[in-house]
Coordinates of C-alpha atoms in Angstrom, one line a residue:
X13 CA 0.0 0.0 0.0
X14 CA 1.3 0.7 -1.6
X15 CA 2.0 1.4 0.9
X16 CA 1.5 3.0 6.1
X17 CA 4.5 3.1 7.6
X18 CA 6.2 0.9 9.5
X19 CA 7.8 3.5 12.2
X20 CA 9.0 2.5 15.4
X21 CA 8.5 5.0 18.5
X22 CA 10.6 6.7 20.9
X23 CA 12.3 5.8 24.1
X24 CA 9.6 5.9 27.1
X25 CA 11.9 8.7 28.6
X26 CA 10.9 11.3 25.8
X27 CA 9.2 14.0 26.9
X28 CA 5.5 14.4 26.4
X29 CA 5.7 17.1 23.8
X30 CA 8.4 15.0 21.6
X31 CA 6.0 12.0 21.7
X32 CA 2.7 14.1 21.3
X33 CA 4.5 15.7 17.6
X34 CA 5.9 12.8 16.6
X35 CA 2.7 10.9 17.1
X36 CA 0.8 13.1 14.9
X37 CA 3.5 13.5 12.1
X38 CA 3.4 10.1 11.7
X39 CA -0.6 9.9 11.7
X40 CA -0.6 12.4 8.8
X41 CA 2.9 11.2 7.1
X42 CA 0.9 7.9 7.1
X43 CA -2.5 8.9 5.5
X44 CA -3.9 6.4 2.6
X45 CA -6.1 8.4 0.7
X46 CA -4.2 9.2 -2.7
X47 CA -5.7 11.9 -4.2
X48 CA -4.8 15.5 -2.8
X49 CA -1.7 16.7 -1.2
X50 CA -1.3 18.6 1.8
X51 CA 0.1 21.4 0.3
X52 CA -3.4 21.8 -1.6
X53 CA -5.6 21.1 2.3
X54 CA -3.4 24.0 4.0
X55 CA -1.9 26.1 1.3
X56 CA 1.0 24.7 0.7
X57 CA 2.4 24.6 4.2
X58 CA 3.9 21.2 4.0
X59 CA 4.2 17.8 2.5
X60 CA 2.1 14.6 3.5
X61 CA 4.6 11.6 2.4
X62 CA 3.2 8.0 2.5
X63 CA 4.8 4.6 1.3
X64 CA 3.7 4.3 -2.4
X65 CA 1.2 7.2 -2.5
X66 CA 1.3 10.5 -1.2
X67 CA -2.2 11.5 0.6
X68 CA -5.1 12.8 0.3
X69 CA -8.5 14.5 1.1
X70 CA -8.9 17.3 3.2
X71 CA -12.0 15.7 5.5
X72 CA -8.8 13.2 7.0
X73 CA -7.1 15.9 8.6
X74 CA -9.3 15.9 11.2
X75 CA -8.9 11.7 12.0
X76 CA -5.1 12.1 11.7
X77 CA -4.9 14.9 14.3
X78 CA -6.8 12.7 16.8
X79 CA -4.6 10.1 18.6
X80 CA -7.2 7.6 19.4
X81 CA -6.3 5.3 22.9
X82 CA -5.3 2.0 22.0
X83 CA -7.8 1.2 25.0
X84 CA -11.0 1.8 22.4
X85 CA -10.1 -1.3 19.9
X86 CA -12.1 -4.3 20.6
X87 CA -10.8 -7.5 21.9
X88 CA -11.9 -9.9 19.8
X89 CA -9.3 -11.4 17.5
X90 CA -9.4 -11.7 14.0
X91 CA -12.2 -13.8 12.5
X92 CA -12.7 -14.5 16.5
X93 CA -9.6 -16.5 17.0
X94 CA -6.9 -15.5 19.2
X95 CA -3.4 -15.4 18.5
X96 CA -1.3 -18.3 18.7
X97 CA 1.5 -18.5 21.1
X98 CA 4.8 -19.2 19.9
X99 CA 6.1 -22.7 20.0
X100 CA 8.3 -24.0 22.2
X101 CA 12.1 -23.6 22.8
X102 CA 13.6 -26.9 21.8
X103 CA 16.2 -28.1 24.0
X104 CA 20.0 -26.7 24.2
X105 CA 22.5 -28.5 21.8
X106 CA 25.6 -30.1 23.1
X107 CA 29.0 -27.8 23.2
X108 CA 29.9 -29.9 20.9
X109 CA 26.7 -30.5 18.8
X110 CA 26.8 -28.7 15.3
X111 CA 23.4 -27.2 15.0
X112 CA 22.1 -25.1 12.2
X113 CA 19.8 -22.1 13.2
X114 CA 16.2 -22.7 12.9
X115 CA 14.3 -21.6 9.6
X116 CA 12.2 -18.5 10.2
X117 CA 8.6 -18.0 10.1
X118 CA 9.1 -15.8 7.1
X119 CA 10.7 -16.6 3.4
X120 CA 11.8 -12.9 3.4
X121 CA 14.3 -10.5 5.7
X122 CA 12.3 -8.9 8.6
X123 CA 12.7 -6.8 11.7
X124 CA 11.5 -6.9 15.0
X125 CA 12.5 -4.4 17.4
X126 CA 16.2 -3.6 16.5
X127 CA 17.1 -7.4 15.4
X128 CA 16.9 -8.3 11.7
X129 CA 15.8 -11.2 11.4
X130 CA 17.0 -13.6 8.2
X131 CA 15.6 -16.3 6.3
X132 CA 17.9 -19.3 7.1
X133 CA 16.7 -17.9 11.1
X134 CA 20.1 -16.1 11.8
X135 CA 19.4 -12.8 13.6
X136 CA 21.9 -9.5 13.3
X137 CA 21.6 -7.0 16.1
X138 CA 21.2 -3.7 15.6
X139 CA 21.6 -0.4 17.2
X140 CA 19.0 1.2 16.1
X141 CA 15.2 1.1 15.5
X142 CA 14.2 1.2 12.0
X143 CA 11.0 2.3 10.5
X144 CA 11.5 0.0 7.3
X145 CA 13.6 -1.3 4.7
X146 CA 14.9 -3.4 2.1
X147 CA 17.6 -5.9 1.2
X148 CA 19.6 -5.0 -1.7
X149 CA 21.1 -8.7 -2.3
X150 CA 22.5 -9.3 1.1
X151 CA 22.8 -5.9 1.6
X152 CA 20.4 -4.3 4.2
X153 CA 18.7 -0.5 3.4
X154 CA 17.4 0.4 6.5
X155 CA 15.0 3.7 6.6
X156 CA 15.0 5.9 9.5
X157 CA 13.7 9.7 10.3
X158 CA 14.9 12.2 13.1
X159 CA 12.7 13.8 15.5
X160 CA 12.7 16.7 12.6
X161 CA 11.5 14.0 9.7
X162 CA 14.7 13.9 8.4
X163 CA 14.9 10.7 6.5
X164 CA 18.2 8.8 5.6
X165 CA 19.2 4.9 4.5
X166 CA 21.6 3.2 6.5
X167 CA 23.1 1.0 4.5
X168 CA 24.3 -2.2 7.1
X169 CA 26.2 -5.1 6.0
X170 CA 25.9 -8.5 7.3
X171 CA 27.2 -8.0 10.2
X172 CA 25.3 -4.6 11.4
X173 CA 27.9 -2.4 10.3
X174 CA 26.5 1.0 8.7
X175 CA 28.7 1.8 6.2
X176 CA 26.8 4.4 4.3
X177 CA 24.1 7.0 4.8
X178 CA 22.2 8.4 2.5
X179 CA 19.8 11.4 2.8
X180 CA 16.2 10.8 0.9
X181 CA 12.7 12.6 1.1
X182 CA 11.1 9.6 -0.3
X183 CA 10.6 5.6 0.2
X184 CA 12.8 3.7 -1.5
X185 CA 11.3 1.0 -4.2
X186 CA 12.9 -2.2 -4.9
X187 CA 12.5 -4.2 -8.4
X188 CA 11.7 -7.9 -8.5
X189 CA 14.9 -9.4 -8.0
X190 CA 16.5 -7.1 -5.1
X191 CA 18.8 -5.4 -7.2
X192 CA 18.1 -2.5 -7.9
X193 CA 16.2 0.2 -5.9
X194 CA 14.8 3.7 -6.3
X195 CA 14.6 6.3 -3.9
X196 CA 14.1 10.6 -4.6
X197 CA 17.3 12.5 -2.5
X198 CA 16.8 16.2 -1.3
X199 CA 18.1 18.1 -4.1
X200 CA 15.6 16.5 -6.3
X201 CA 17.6 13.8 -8.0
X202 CA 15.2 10.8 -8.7
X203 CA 18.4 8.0 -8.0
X204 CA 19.1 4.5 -8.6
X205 CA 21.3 2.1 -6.4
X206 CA 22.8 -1.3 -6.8
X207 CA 25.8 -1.9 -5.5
X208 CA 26.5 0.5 -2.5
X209 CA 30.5 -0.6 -2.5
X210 CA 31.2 0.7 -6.1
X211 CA 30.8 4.4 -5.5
X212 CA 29.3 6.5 -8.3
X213 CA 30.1 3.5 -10.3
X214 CA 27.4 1.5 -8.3
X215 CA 24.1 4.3 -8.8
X216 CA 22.9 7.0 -11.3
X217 CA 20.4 9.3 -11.0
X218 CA 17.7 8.9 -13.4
X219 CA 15.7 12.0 -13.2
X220 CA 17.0 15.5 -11.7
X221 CA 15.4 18.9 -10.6
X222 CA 12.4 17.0 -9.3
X223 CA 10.1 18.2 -6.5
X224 CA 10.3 16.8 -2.9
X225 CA 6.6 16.0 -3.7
X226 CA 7.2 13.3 -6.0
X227 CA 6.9 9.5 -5.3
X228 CA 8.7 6.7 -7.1
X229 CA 6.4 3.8 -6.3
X230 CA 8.2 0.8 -9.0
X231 CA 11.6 -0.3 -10.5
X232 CA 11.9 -2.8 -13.3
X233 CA 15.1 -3.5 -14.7
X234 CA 18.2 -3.2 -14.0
X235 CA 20.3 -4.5 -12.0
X236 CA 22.7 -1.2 -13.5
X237 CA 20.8 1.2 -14.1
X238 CA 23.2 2.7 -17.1
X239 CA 22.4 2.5 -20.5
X240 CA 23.1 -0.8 -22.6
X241 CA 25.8 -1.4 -23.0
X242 CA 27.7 0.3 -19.9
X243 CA 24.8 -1.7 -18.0
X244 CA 21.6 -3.4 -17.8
X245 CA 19.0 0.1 -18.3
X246 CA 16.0 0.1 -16.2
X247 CA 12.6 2.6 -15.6
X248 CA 11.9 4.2 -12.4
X249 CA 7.6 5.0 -12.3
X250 CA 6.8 7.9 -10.2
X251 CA 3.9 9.9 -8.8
X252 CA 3.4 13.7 -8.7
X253 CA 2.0 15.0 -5.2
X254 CA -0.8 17.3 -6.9
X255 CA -3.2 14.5 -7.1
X256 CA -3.7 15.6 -11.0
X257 CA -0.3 15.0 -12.9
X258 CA -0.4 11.6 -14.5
X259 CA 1.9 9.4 -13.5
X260 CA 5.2 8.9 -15.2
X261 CA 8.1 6.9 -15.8
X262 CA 11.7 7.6 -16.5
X263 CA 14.0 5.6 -18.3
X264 CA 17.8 5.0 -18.6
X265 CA 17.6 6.7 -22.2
X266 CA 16.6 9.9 -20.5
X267 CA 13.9 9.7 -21.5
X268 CA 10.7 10.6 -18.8
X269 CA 6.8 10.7 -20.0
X270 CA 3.9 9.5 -19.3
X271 CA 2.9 5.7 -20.0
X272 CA -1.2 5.5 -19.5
X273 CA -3.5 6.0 -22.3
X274 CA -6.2 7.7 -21.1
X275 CA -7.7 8.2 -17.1
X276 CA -4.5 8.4 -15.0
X277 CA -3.6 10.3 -11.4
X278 CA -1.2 7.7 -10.1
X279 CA 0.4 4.3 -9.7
X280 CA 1.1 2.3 -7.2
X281 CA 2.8 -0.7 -8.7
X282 CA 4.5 -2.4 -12.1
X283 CA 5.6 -5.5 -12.6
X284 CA 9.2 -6.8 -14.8
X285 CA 6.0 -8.5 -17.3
X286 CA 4.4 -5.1 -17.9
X287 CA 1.5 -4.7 -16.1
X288 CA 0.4 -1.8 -13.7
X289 CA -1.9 -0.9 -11.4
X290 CA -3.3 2.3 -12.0
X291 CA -5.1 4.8 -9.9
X292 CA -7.9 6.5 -12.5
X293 CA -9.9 9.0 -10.4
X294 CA -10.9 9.6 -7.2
X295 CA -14.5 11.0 -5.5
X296 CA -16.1 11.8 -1.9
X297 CA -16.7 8.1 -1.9
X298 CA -13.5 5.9 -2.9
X299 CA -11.1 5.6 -5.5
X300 CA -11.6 4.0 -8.7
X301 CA -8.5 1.8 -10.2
X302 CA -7.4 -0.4 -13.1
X303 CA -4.8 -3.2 -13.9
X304 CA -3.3 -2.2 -17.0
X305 CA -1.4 -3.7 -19.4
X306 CA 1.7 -1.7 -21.1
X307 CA 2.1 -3.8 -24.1
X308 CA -1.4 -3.1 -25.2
X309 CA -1.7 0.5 -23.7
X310 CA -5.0 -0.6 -22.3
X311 CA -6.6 -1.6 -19.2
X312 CA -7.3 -5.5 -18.7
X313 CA -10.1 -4.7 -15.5
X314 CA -11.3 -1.6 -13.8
X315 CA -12.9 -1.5 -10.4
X316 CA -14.5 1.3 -8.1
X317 CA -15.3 -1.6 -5.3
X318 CA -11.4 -1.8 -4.4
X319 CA -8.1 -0.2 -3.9
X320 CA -5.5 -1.9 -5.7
X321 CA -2.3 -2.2 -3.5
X322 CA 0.3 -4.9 -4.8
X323 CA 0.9 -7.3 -7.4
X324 CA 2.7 -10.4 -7.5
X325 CA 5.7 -11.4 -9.8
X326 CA 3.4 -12.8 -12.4
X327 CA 0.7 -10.1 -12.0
X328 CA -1.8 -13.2 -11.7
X329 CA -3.1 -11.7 -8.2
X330 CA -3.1 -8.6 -6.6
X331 CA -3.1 -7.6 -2.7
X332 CA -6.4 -4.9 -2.7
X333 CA -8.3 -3.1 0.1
X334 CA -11.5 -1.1 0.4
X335 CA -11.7 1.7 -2.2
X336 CA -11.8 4.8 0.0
X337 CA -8.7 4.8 2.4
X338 CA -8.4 7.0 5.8
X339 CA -6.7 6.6 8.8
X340 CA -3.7 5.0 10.1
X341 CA -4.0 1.8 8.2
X342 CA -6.7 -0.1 6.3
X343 CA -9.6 -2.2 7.9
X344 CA -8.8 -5.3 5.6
X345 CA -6.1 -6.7 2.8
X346 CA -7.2 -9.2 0.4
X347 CA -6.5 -11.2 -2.5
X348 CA -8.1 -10.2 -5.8
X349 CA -7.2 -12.7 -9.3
X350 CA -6.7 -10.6 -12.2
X351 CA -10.7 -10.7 -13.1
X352 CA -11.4 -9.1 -9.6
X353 CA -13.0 -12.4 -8.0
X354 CA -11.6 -12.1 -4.3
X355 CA -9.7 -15.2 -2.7
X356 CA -9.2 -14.5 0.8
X357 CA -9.3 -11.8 3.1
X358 CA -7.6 -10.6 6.6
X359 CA -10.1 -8.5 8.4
X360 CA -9.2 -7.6 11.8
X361 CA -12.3 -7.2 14.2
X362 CA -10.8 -4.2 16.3
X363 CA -8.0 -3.2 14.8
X364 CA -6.2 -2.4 11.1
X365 CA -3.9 -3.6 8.6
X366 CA -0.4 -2.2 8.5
X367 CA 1.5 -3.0 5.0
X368 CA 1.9 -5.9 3.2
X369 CA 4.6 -7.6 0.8
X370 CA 4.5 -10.6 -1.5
X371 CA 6.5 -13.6 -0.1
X372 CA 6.5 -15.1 -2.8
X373 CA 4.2 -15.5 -6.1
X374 CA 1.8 -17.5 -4.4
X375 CA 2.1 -15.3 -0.7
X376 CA 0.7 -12.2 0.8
X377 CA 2.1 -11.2 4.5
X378 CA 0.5 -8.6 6.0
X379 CA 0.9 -6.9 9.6
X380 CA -2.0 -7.0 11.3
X381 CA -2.7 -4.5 14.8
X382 CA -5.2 -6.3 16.7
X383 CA -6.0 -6.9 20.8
X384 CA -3.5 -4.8 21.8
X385 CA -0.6 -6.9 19.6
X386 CA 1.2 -7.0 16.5
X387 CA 1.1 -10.3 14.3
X388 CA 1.7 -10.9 10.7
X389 CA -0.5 -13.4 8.7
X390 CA 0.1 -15.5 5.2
X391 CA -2.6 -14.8 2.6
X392 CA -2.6 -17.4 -0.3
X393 CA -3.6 -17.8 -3.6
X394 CA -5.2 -20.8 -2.9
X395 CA -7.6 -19.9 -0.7
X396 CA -6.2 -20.3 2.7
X397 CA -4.3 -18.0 5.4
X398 CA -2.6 -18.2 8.8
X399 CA -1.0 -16.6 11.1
X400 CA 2.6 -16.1 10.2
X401 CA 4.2 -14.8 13.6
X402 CA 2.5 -14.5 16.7
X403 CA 0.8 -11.5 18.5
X404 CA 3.4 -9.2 19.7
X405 CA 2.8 -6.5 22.2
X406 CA 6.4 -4.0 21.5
X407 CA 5.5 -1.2 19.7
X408 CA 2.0 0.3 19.8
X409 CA -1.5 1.0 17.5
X410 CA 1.2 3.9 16.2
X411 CA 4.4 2.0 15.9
X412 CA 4.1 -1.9 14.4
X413 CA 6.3 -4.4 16.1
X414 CA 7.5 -5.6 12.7
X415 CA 9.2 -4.1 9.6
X416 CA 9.0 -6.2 6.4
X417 CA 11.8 -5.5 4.2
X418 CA 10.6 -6.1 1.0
X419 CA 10.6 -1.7 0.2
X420 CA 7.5 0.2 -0.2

């Protein structure tokens, strides 16, 4: 959803004031609704960022200023079921005993606290807490803001060690294969990044003299974003913040236009096999979208009944969500096929849905705040779901107890 944000709160010992602005940056920084800008609500005074879409309508201002006590969400669970606990610890190995670490829960990177979590099960510890993130091979780009909402990448090598950071006033995007990513830096450069050892050798910037309102929200290509035959070439898609600008995409050619025939204010996602989703209009009521196809410059389906968030590698489904979006979160992610039929659906009673990734082309993960506690649940293709990792109660209704590295 794309994309609310996955930020972590400050120590207990902050001050009131510190937490009380912080709190409410993040409530508006993390807005859904795509359509108009901030800047367009209060005349221009500031910039309303969001992972994959910058927000929206000027009735939200008044939910995001209100901090609503985590006491008020309901207790039950989700579809009435509690969470599970965690299984047990299995005995200690012999000093001796060669033991490989346990498999994680997840197919994908994660963080929990300040401990990124791998794969294979191996965990890193980290000094910091990070609001989100991807992996760039093995390569961890961890995104973090100040108490002024200044936003930078930490980029942190397998064994924790930062050894870069990079100013942005974006979320970074990450293509298919985790080679490439995408992220707009302060003095407008629309930049790409693949190998953070190789100096200017390693990124390009794709598109300059762009404003701080603009949102990339795909990369396909790649992984060098150069043009054949120095490297690979690749197109960054972006977003304008005006809620009226088409979307565009910008090429290793240098070459930047627009790519939608017809109805177009944004887009939230592209896939390496050419298909979009595509934001067409927006109303009082909801958002109207489409799946479209670039080869044919036409849309394949259209819906007003949904929000289309995510697609996977094959663009055979797509993670959607009701079609008008407020708040801190959504009230439910599902599955859609390409023919708008839903599969399955996470719908917390009492509380929302945070973001959600592909795991795979067959897996949705989504965090889920309900009961007071943090989980993340599977959503498949086929039908089914579970519960992925167990209720947690770090963090808070504000700040999610896990960080899915997977981008925006």
């Amino acid at each position: 959803m794309n994309k609310s944000s996955d930020s972590q709160g400050e120590d207990p010992d902050e001050s009131w004031e510190s937490e009380m602005s912080r709190e409410f940056d993040h409530r508006v920084r993390d807005l859904n609704e795509a359509p108009f800008s901030l800047d367009h609500v209060k005349g221009r005074a500031m910039t309303i960022k969001r992972n994959r879409r910058l927000a929206v309508a000027g009735g939200m201002l008044a939910a995001a200023a209100v901090i609503v006590p985590v006491a008020v969400i309901s207790a039950q669970g989700i579809d009435g079921r509690t969470d599970r606990d965690l299984p047990p610890a299995t005995s200690n190995p012999s000093p001796t005993e060669a033991v490989d670490p346990p498999s994680s829960a997840l197919a994908l990177d994660y963080l929990e606290g300040k401990t990124w979590v791998r794969p294979d099960g191996s965990v890193v510890e980290l000094g910091v807490k990070y609001d989100n993130g991807t992996m760039l091979g093995a390569t961890l780009l961890a995104v973090r803001s100040d108490d002024e909402g200044n936003r930078t990448i930490d980029v942190i090598d397998q064994t924790g060690d930062v050894t870069e950071t990079i100013p942005l006033v974006s979320d970074l995007v990450v293509n298919a294969d985790h080679t490439t990513v995408a992220y707009l830096e302060p003095d407008g450069d629309l930049m790409t990044l693949w190998d953070p050892n190789a100096g200017d050798e390693g990124r390009v910037a794709i598109e300059t003299g762009l404003t701080s309102d603009v949102t990339p929200t795909a990369v396909v290509g790649g992984p060098s974003c150069y043009e054949a035959p120095k490297g690979d070439g690749c197109t960054v898609y972006f977003n304008h913040g005006d809620g009226e600008t088409p979307p565009q995409a910008a090429d290793s050619h240098g070459i930047t236009d627009q790519f939608v025939n017809g109805p177009a204010i944004g887009v939230e996602d592209v896939t390496e096999v050419g298909v979009a989703l595509v934001q067409k209009s927006y109303s009082d009521t909801g958002s109207c979208n489409g799946i479209y196809d670039l080869r044919q410059g036409a849309y394949l389906w259209e819906t007003c009944n949904f929000f289309l968030l995510d697609l996977n590698r094959p663009a055979t489904h797509t993670a959607a969500t009701h079609p008008y979006l407020d708040g801190i979160g959504n009230g439910w992610v599902a599955i859609l096929d390409t023919a708008g039929n839903e599969v399955v659906r996470v719908d917390p009673a009492g509380g929302y849905t945070g973001r959600q990734v592909w795991e795979d082309d067959d897996s949705l993960l989504v965090t889920v705040y309900d009961q007071g506690a943090w989980s993340v649940w599977r959503l498949n293709t086929d039908g089914t779901k579970e519960q992925a990792l167990s209720g947690s109660q770090a963090g808070s209704d504000m700040y999610p107890a896990y960080a899915l590295l997977a981008g925006s």
